Structures are given as structure tokens and as C-alpha cells.
XYZ file of C-alpha atoms in Angstrom:
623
model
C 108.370 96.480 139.426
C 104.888 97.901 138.170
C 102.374 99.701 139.458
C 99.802 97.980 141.724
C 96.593 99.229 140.573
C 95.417 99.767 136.314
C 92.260 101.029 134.675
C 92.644 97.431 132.556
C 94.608 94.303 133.081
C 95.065 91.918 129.848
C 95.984 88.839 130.479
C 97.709 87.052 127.870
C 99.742 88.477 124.919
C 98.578 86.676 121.560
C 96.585 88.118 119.114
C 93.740 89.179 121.227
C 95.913 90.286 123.861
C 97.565 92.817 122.102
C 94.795 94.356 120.437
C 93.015 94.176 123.801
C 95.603 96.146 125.732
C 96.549 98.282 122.146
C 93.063 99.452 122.413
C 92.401 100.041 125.875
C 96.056 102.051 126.440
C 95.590 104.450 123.256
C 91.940 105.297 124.909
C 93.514 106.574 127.444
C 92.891 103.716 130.206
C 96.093 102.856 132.512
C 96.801 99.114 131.771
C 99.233 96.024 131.995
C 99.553 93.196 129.671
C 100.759 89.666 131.997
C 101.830 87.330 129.502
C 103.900 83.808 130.613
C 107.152 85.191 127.830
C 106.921 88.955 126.762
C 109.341 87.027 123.845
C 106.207 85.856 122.300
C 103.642 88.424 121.898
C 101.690 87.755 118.696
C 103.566 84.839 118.013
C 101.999 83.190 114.981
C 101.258 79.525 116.428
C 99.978 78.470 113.456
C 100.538 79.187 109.581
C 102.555 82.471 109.080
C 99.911 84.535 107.220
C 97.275 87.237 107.994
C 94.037 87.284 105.925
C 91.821 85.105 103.913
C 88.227 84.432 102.951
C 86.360 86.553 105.283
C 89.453 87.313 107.959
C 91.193 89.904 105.255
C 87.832 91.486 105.833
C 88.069 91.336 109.602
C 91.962 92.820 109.318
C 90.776 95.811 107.300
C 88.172 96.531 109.494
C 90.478 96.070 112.679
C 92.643 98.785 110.924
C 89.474 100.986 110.457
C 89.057 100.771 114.047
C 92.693 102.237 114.901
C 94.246 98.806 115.831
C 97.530 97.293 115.143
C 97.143 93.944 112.921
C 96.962 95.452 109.325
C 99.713 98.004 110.133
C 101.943 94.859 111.256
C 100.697 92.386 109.049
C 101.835 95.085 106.141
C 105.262 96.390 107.991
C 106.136 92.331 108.228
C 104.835 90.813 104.856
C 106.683 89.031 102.319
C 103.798 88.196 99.665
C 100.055 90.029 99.343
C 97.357 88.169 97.336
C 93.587 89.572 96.838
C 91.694 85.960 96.732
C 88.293 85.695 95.003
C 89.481 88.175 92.356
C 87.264 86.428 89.573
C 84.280 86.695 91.657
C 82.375 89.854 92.876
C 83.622 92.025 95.269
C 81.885 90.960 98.261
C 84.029 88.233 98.435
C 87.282 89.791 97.636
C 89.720 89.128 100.489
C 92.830 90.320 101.192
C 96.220 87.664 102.507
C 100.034 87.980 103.217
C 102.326 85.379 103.996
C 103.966 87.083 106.870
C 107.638 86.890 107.962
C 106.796 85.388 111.615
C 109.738 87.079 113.163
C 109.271 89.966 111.850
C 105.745 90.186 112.734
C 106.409 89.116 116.685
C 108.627 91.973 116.459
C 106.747 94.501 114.744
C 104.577 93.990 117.635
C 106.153 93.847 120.235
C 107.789 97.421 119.155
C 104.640 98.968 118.664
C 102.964 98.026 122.059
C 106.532 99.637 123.568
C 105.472 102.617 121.633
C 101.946 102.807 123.173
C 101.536 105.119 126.050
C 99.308 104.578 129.314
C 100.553 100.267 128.279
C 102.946 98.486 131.027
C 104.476 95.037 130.635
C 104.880 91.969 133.024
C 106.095 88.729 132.109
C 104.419 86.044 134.715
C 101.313 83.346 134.776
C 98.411 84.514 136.147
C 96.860 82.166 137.991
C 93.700 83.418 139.262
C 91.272 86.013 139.718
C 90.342 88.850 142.543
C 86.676 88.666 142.811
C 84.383 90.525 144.932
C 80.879 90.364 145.051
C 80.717 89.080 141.786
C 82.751 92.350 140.703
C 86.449 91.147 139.047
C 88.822 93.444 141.083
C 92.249 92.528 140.091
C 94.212 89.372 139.565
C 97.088 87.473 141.215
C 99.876 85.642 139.660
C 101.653 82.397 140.309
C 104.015 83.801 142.642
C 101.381 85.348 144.667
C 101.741 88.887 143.770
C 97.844 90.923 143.582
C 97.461 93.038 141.007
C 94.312 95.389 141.451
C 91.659 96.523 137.927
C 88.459 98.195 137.565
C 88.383 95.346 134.805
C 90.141 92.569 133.524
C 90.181 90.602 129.754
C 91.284 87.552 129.880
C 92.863 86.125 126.317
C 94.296 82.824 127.586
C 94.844 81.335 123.908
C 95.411 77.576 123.808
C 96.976 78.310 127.373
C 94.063 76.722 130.207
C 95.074 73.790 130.812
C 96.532 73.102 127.389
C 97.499 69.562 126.809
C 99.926 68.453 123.591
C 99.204 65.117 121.427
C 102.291 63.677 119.268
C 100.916 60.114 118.231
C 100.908 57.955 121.608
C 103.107 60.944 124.072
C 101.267 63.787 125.425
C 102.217 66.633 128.002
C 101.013 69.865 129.280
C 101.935 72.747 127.132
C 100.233 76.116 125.507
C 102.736 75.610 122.883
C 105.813 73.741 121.299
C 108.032 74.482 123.955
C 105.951 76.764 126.554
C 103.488 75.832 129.677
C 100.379 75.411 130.047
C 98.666 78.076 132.353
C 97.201 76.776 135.181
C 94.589 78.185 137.770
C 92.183 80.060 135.967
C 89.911 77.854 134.738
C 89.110 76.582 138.307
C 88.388 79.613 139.408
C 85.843 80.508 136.847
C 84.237 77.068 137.412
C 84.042 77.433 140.966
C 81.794 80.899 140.835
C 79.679 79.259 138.392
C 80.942 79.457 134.900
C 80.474 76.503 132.620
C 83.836 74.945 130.850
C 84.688 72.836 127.689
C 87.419 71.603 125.853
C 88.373 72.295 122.181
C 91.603 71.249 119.736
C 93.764 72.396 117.222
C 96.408 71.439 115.451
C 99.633 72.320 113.189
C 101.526 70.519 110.713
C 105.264 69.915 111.022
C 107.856 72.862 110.334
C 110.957 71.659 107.847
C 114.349 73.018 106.287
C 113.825 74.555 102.580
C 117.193 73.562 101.957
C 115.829 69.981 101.829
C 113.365 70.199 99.451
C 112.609 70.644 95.884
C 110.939 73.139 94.741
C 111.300 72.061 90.962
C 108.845 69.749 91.399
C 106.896 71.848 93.179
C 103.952 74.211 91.533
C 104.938 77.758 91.877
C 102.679 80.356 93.984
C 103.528 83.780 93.189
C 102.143 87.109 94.860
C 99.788 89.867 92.927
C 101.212 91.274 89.989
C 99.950 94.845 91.297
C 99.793 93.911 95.641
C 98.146 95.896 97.349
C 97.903 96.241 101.728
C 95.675 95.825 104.288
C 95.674 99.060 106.361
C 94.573 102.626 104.947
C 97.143 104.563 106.610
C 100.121 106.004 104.439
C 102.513 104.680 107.092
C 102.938 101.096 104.887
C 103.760 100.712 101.546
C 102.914 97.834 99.210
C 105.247 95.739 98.500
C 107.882 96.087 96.237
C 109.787 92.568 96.214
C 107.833 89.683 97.211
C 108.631 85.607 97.886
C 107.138 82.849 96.229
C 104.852 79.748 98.215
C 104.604 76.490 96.225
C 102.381 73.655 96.018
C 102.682 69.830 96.195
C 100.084 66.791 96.101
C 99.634 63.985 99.020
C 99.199 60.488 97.116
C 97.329 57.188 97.927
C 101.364 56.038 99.020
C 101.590 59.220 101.252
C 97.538 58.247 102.265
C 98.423 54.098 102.959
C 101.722 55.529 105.188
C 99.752 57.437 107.055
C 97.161 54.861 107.531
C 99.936 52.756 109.293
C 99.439 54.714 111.988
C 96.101 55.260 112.886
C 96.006 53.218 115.150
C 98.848 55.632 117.272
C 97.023 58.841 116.405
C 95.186 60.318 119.456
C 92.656 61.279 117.078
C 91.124 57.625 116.673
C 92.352 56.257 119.935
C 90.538 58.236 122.606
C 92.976 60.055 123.638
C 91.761 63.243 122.096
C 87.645 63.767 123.172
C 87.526 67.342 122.041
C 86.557 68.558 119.194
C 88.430 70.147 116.213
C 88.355 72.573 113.487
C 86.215 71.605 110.893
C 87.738 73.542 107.824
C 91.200 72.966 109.078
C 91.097 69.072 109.970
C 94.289 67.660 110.269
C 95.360 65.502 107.548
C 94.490 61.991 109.007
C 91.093 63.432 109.491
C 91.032 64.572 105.871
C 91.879 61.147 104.747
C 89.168 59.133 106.936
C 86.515 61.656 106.009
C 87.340 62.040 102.319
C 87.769 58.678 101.695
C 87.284 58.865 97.642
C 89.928 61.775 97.157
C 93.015 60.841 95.957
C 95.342 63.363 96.738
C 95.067 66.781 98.794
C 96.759 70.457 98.111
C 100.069 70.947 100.182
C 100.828 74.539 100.867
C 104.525 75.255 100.877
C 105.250 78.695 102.873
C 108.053 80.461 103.715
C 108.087 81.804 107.389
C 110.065 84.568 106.605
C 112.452 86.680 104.429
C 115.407 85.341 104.801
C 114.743 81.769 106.981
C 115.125 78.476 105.975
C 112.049 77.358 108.082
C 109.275 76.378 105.867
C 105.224 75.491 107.050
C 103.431 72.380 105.402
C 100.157 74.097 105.312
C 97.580 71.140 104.551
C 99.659 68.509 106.802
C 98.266 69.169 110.432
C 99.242 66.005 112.296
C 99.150 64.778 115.695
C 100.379 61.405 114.497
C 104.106 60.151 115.877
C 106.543 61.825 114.598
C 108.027 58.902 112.448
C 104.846 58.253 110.689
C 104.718 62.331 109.616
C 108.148 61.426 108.635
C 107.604 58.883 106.358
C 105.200 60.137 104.974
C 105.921 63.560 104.422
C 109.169 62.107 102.308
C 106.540 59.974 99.877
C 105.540 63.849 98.690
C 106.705 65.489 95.211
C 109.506 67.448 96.580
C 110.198 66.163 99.995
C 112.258 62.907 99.000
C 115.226 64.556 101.503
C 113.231 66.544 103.884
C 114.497 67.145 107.055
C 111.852 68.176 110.146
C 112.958 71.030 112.402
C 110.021 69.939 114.743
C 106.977 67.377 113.427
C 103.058 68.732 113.684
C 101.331 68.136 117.091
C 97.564 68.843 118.533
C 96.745 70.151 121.151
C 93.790 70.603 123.903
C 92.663 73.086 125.720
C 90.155 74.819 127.818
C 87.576 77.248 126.906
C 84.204 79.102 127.817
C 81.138 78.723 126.044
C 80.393 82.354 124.476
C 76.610 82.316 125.566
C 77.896 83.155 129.085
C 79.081 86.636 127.215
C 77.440 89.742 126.814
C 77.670 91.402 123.089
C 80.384 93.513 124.810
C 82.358 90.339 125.347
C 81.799 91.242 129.203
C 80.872 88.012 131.185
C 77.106 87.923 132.310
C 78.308 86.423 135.558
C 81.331 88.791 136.848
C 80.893 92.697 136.334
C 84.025 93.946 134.478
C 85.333 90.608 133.044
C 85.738 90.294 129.996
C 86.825 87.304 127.258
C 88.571 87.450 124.053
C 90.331 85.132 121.981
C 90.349 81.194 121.285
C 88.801 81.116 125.240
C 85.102 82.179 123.243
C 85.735 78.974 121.184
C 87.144 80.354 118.010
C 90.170 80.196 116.233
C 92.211 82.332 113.747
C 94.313 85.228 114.895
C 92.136 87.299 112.893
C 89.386 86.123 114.777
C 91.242 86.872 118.018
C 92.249 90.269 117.041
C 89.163 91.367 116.400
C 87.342 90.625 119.560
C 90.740 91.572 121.725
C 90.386 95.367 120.077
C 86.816 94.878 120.954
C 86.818 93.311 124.625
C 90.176 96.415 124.847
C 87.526 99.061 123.529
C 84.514 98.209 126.026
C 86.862 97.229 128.926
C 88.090 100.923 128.771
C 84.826 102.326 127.656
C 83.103 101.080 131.165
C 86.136 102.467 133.348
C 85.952 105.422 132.024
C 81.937 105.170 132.465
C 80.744 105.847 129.100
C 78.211 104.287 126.408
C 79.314 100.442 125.517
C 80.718 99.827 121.392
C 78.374 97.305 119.877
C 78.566 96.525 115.633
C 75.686 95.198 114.590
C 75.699 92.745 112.261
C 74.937 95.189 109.004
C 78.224 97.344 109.838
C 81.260 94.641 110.807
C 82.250 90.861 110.168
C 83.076 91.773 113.423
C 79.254 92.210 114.451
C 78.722 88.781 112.905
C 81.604 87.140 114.833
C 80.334 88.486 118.188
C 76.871 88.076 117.417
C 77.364 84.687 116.448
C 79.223 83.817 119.274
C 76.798 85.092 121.922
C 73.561 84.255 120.191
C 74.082 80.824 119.441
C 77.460 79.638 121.193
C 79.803 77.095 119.538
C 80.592 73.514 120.067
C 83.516 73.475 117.109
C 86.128 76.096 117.228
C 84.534 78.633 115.201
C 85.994 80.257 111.946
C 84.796 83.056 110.168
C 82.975 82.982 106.387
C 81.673 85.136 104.033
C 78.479 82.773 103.748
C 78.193 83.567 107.841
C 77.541 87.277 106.887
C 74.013 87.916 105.242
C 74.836 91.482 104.202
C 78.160 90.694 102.912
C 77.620 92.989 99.674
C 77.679 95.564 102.295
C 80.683 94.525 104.460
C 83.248 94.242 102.059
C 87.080 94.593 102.560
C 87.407 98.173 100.160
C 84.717 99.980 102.714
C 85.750 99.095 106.128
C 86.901 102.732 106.276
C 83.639 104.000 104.907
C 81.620 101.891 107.504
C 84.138 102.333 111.226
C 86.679 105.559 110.651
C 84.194 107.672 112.139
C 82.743 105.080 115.012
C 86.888 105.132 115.487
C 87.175 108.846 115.579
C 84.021 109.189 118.070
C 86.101 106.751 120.728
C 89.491 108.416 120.029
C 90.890 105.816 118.357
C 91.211 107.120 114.740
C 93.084 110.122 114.716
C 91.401 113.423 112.721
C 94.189 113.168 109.642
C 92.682 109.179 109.328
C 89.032 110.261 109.415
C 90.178 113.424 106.952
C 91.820 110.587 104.638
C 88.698 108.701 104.524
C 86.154 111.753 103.860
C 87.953 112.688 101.237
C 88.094 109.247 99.547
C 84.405 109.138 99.914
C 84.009 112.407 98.481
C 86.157 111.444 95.548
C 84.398 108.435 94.531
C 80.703 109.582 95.193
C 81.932 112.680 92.918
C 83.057 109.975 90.289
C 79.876 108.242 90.515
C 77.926 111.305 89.642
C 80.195 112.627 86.800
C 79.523 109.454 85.208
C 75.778 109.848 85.813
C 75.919 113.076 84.443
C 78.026 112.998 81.462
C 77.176 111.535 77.805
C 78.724 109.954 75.221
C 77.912 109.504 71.797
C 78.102 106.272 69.856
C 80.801 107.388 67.779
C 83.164 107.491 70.566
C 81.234 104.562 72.765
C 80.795 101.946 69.964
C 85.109 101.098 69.279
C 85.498 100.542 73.210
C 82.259 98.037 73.279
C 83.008 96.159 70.599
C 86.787 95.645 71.535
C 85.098 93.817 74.457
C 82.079 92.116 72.189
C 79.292 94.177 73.798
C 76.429 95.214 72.082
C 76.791 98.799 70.128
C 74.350 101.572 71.244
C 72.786 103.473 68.545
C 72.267 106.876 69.948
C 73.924 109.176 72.840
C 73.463 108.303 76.333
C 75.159 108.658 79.745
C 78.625 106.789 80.846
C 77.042 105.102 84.154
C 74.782 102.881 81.691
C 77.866 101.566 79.585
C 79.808 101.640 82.634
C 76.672 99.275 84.770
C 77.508 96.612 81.961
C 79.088 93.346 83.065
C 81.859 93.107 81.044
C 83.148 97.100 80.903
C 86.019 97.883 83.696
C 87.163 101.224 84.861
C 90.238 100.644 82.881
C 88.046 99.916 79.618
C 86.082 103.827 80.486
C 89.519 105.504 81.077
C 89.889 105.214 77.068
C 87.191 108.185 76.978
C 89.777 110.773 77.108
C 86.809 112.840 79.576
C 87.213 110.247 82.016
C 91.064 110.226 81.920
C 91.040 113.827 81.998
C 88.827 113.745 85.242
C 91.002 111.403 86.795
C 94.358 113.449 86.072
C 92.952 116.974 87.486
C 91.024 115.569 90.191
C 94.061 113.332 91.286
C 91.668 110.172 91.987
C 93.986 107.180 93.551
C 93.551 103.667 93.372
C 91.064 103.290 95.730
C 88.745 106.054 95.279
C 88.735 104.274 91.198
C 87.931 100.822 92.751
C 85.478 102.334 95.078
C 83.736 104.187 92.318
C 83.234 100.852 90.116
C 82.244 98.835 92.576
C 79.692 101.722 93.588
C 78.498 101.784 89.764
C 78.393 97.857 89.095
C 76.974 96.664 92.333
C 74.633 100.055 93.155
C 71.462 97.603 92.987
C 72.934 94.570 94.966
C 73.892 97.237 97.357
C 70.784 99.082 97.959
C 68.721 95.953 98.077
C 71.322 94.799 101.195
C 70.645 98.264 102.627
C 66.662 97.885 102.764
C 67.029 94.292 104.341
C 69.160 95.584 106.954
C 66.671 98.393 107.559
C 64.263 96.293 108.026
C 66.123 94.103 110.879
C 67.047 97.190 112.632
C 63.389 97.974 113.406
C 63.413 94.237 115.492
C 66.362 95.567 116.896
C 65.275 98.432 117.878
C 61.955 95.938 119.707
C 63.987 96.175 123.040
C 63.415 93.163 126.155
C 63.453 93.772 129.711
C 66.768 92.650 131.133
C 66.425 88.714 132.970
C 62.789 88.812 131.140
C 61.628 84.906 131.919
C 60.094 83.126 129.228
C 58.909 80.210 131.126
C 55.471 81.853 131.019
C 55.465 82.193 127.666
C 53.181 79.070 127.398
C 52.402 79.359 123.657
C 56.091 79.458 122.843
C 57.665 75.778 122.492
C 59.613 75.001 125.497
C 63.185 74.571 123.508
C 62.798 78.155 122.818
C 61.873 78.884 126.164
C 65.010 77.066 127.932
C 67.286 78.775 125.350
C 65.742 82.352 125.362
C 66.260 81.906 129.019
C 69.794 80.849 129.037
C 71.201 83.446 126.403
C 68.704 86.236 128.118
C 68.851 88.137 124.175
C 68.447 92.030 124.628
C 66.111 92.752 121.362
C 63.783 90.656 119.760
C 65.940 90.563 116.540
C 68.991 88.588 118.577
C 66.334 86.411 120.152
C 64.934 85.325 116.785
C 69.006 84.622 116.006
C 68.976 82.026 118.857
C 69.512 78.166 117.530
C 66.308 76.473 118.183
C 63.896 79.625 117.936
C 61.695 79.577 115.228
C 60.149 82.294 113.519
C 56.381 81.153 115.153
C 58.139 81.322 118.618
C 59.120 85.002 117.953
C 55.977 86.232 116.749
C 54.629 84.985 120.087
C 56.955 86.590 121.716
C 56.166 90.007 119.554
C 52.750 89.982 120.525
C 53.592 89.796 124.431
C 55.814 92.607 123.562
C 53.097 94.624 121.936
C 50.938 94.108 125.037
């Protein structure tokens, strides 16, 4: 069957669970992934794309790290878009629309692929504790399965409970179980539960619709990929997405039924995604609009299967109908299966440590939409992080922590731990204060080598990198270093209207000028030149403008985050109690208490800490 005892058991195969047990396995730890269908691992639930605002970020740096999602997410697209183009590059952010089979597969082959990684296909239904030490788990039929540590990245599986209008029934999924078992476990030794929602909008046949009347979506010109390794190629071909309009009709049909949708009724307490409300929600909340965007995406190459992205419903499935049919292009429609929400159990993150290890049970650890958030970007990340320190403290060395300077994924976690979340949490650019510094071009820059160190990035991908960085940092100073004379700088500034310099100077200053691009300095036949014999590529070019344009932005980022890392460095004793702390107000004393912050800079992260409270609790420390 399988063996009986593993370095690391992962327990569910989503997103997080296949980073988790990617991550573990390739560091050499001897591990299983349970999951309820091994049919479904990294089945995309939701909308069949990877990236966007902020989570391209996350992907790239995922790949930095040696894990699997940008590799798949590239091997499976069918359209690449950089967003935020027109604005700077801190908020550049890479996004496919994936082909969803493709990508389940893609998957699935490369976990087969992974040594030290074995595969069972049951529910787990509870845990192996000792002396509040996890020591294996046991599944539904009773078999024991013994860890040194366990991750547990249940998805929308605990308890999970589906809404269509007025009908609900247990479920992780359209048409899978609920997992049962765990949850009460974890509540009985103490942990603290809650419930969250999501939703997804109904799946149709493109054959039914329209697409004339339909506005046409179109991938980059030039696309580009997510992960640095040579093993993907952009894409060559690529499939259009279209766009529609809801109307006040489509609005006033849905309306009908408000009174059915478990959303107004009671039937659904938990709460939902804020920037993905379902579009009943939309309407009661944004009362004066008059219509919303519909997303129109393919799921794959060559399916007819289509996702409404925009239309998450939990309203009955005749109302969607109806309504769905009053939209620009879906007069015939036909539904392959109508939207749905659903519940679900999860843990409040403060019960974490930044590891993702539980405070409460030694060698547990949580990833996934069980901390509260939701994305599979979001997932992935903290299942290659939970897989990294899972295998990290079998193996009985130092613990991976990204600080919130080096990672979106430092921000993610840190968020998480520091201030919990009552909303399933998404991830932003605006979260991110140094988010000049984490954009999606330098993820190599910032984790290849923290990748290397835990023998996760092989030397040839650490090579790769060092030699990109050499490239553009030698770019950067030929342009500091080399002149140009207004005769031959004057024609390229005022093709683009910029003001005309009167006497010699160096290329970085024309170059540091808003409106000049690289491809505007590449008419200097020096710089051309440069580029030909020193056989810069794409990104080392993009790196080195971005280095030139934003060098002040950048440095000013740096010196902030210098100066949080001496607060960081302000170390407190582990289960310090604040209760005596009586000049501190008492909200900050119940909190500091509960989240038990290991440096004075998380503690003054803390909701409901203010900066008085912490310079209390800085002069204690300097006593």
C-alpha cells in the first residue's frame, strides 16, 4: 500500500498541497500527499487563471523559490497578459488564462516526477497527537499513518457546506465531499474555529453564445512567462477572453430572487470575499451602478466550457438562468452547471507561528484557505512555505522566515499571523509597503540564492540569475559612464518632445527622464552595439531600465526597510506577559498576549497597538 511512517504528511492536494509536499519531497524529506481524489490535484475551483494584481508577484516569487506553479501555470497557458503596464513597475503583474485540464495534469505529472513524494487517495479524518506533539494521522477507514510533522491544506474541505438559492448539502466541491473529522479534533485540544465563504459563477457552452456582441480580450502582443527557467517558452499562439455588460433588466431579474438567495435569508452567516462578492452582493452594495464587467474565459484550448467571471451566484439556478440570458451575448446560453457558494471551516491564523507551524501542536503545520485566505496563489505560496519549514524542522535545521522587505510572501504570512483575518483574505499591492522593492522582474534577484542555500534552486538556476544581475548592473554603469554629445542626443529627444541639452553629458541622465525608454536609447548605435556583443536578453534590458528610472524610489524603499529591521532585530522573550505592562492600554495588552509577537517590530504590526503602546514596551525592553 504505502509506507507506514514519512518525514512529512500533506494532507490535501490543492494548491497548497502540492507545493507543500513539492517542497518538502525535493528537500529531501520522505513524504505522502492524502488527498479525498488523486484526480483532482490542483484543480482550479474557481476561475481558470494564475496571476493578477499582486498574486503574479507571489507566482514569480514561488518560482524563485524552486516550486511548481509558474512552471505549470506556463506549460498549461493559453493567454499571458502583464496588467498595470501604463503604470510603474511596482505594480506590474503578470496573468494567464490557464487551460484547467491541462494544468490539473501538468501537475499531477510533475509531483509523479518528484522523488522521496508518495501518493494516497483517502479522507483523513483526524489527527495522532501526543503530548501536544502531532505524530501521524489516521484516515476514515481507520488506517494510522505515522510523521515527525504534518501540514494540513484542507481547502474549502472542513465541513464544507454548498448554497444553490433555497437547497444546500455537504460538499468541498461541485460534485466531491466534504471532509469530515478534523476540525473536531483541533477544537477539542484547544484550537479556536470559524467559518468563511466563497463562491463561483456558473460554467456554460461557448457554442451558445455570441461573441459578436461581445468586446474582444486579446493576450500581449509580445507575452511573456512567469517562471525564469528555460524549461517554458512564451507563448506562441494564444486564445482570446471577451467581455459583456450586466443591465438594470439583468439587475431587476436577479432581484426576483433575493428573497431565495442564502445570502439575504440567513442561511449563509459567514462571511465572504470582499473583492470578489458575488453578483447579488454587487448589486445590493452598489446600488447606483448600472451595469458591471462580465469576464468571458475560456477554460481551455480546445473546450467548449466557458467561466462567467463577474457572475458568482448562489442564487437558484433558474434565477442565474434568466438572468444570465438578459446579457449581450447570452440570448441562447446553455449552463453546464449554474454558480453555487459554499461554507466552510477554517482556523484563525493568530494561532500560527510565522513558520505557519501551530503555536499549540509541535510539528503541525497550516496552509491554504484553512489560514482564512483565498486565491490559489495565495495557497501556493504558504503550501511551498509550510512544505519548506515542515522539512526544515525534521531534518533539525534553522526555520525559513521572509520578512516583509524580501517577499509578498513575507507580507501574506506576516499579515496573517500578526493581525489574523475575519474576511477571506486576498493579496494587494497596497498591502505591501515596500512594493518598489518586491516587484515581479526581481523575485530572482531577491530568493534564488535563499533557494539555493535550502537545496531547492539548483546551481545552473542560481548561475542563470548571477549572471542576469551581472548583466544589468554592468548596463547600468556603462550608461553612467558613457557620454553623448548633443549632436547625436538632441534628434532622439525631440522625436519624443523632451527638452534639448546644450552640451555633452552622460546617457544615465537622458536615460533617468520620464518619457525616454530603453528602446528610444538603443537608437545610439553605442548602446546597440553593447547590447549585440554583450548578448543582453530581455530581461537583463528591462532590469537595467527599471534600475535607471526608479534608482531613487528604490533606494529610498531600501533605507525604510533598514530602518524596520533594527525593531526587528529588538528580540522578546518567548510567552513574555504583558499584563504588567501597566502603562500600556489594556487592548494592547490582551492582543500582545494572544499573538505572543517575537520582535518588537511584529508587535507594533498587531491591530489595536499603537505606536505609544510600543514605545512603552521599548523602554521595558531597554531596561
Amino acid at each position: 500500500m504505502f509506507e507506514s511512517r514519512y518525514d512529512v504528511v500533506v494532507v490535501g492536494g490543492g494548491h497548497a498541497g502540492s507545493e507543500a509536499a513539492a517542497a518538502a519531497a525535493n528537500m529531501g524529506s520522505k513524504t505522502l500527499l492524502i488527498t479525498m481524489n488523486l484526480q483532482n490535484i490542483a484543480q482550479m475551483s474557481c476561475n481558470p487563471a494564475m496571476g493578477g494584481i499582486a498574486k503574479g508577484q507571489i507566482v514569480r516569487e514561488i518560482d524563485a523559490l524552486g516550486g511548481y506553479s509558474g512552471i505549470v501555470s506556463d506549460k498549461s497557458a493559453i493567454q499571458f497578459k502583464m496588467l498595470n503596464k501604463s503604470k510603474g513597475p511596482a505594480m506590474w503583474s503578470p496573468r494567464v488564462q490557464s487551460d484547467r485540464m491541462r494544468f490539473a495534469e501538468e501537475w499531477r505529472l510533475m509531483l509523479e516526477q518528484t522523488p522521496n513524494l508518495d501518493f494516497y487517495q483517502e479522507m483523513v479524518a483526524g489527527l495522532l497527537i501526543e503530548k501536544n506533539k502531532v505524530v501521524g494521522v489516521k484516515t476514515s477507514l481507520g488506517i494510522e499513518v505515522y510523521a515527525k510533522s504534518v501540514i494540513l491544506t484542507n481547502g474549502t474541505f472542513l465541513n464544507g457546506l454548498i448554497h444553490i438559492g433555497e437547497k444546500n448539502f455537504g460538499g468541498g466541491r461541485s460534485g466531491e465531499r466534504a471532509a469530515t473529522g478534523i476540525t473536531e479534533d483541533l477544537v477539542n485540544i484547544g484550537f479556536e474555529a470559524g467559518r468563511m465563504k466563497t463562491g463561483t459563477p456558473p460554467r456554460v457552452d461557448g457554442r451558445s453564445l455570441d461573441f459578436s456582441k461581445m468586446i474582444e480580450q486579446p493576450g500581449d502582443d509580445d507575452p511573456a512567462k512567469f517562471s525564469y527557467l528555460d524549461i517554458t517558452q512564451p507563448l506562441k499562439e494564444q486564445r482570446s477572453c471577451h467581455m459583456s455588460y450586466t443591465s438594470e433588466e439583468v439587475h431587476d431579474l436577479l432581484r426576483e430572487g433575493f428573497d431565495r438567495s442564502p445570502m439575504f435569508n440567513g442561511a449563509i452567516e459567514s462571511i465572504g470575499p470582499r473583492y470578489c462578492p458575488s453578483i447579488e452582493d454587487k448589486i445590493n452594495r452598489f446600488a447606483d451602478k448600472d451595469r458591471h464587467q462580465l469576464f468571458v474565459e475560456p477554460e481551455g484550448w480546445n473546450t467548449i466550457e466557458y467561466y462567467i467571471n463577474g457572475f458568482s451566484t448562489s442564487l437558484p439556478e433558474e434565477v442565474q438562468y434568466k438572468a444570465l440570458k438578459a446579457v449581450k451575448g447570452f440570448e441562447n446560453v446553455k449552463f453546464f452547471r449554474p454558480g453555487y457558494a459554499i461554507e466552510y471551516d477554517y482556523f484563525p491564523p493568530t494561532q500560527l507561528k510565522h513558520t505557519l507551524e501551530t503555536k499549540l501542536v509541535d510539528g503541525l503545520y497550516f496552509a491554504g484557505q484553512i489560514n482564512g485566505t483565498t486565491g490559489y496563489e495565495e495557497a501556493a505560496s504558504q503550501g511551498l512555505m509550510a512544505g519548506i519549514n515542515a522539512s526544515l524542522k525534521v531534518q533539525e535545521r534553522e526555520e525559513f522566515i521572509l520578512n516583509r522587505d524580501e517577499a509578498y510572501i513575507g507580507v501574506l504570512i506576516d499579515d496573517l499571523i500578526t493581525k489574523g483575518t475575519e474576511e477571506p483574505y486576498r493579496m494587494f499591492t497596497s498591502r505591501a509597503e515596500y512594493r518598489t522593492l518586491l516587484r515581479q522582474d526581481n523575485a530572482d534577484f531577491r530568493l534564488t540564492e535563499k533557494s539555493y542555500r535550502l537545496g531547492l534552486a539548483g546551481k545552473d538556476r542560481l548561475q542563470k540569475m548571477e549572471e542576469k544581475k551581472q548583466q544589468s548592473e554592468d548596463f547600468v554603469s556603462f550608461f553612467k559612464e558613457t557620454s553623448v554629445t548633443p549632436e547625436e542626443a538632441n534628434p532622439v529627444l525631440e522625436a519624443k518632445n523632451s527638452a534639448a541639452v546644450s552640451q555633452s553629458g552622460k546617457m544615465f541622465k537622458i536615460f533617468a527622464r520620464p518619457n525616454i525608454t530603453m528602446q528610444d536609447m538603443r537608437n545610439f548605435s553605442a548602446v546597440e552595439d553593447y547590447i549585440q556583443e554583450n548578448n543582453i536578453g530581455q530581461e537583463a534590458l528591462e532590469q537595467t531600465e527599471i534600475q535607471i528610472k526608479y534608482s531613487g524610489y528604490i533606494e529610498k524603499e531600501k533605507n525604510n526597510a533598514d530602518k524596520l529591521h533594527r525593531l526587528e532585530n529588538i528580540k522578546i522573550p518567548e510567552n513574555f506577559d504583558y499584563s504588567h505592562l501597566q502603562s500600556m492600554s489594556m487592548e494592547a495588552r490582551e492582543k500582545l498576549n494572544k499573538i505572543q509577537p517575537k520582535t518588537v517590530s511584529q508587535a507594533s504590526r498587531v491591530s489595536g497597538v499603537s505606536p505609544a503602546d510600543i514605545s512603552v514596551l521599548l523602554v521595558y525592553m531597554g531596561r
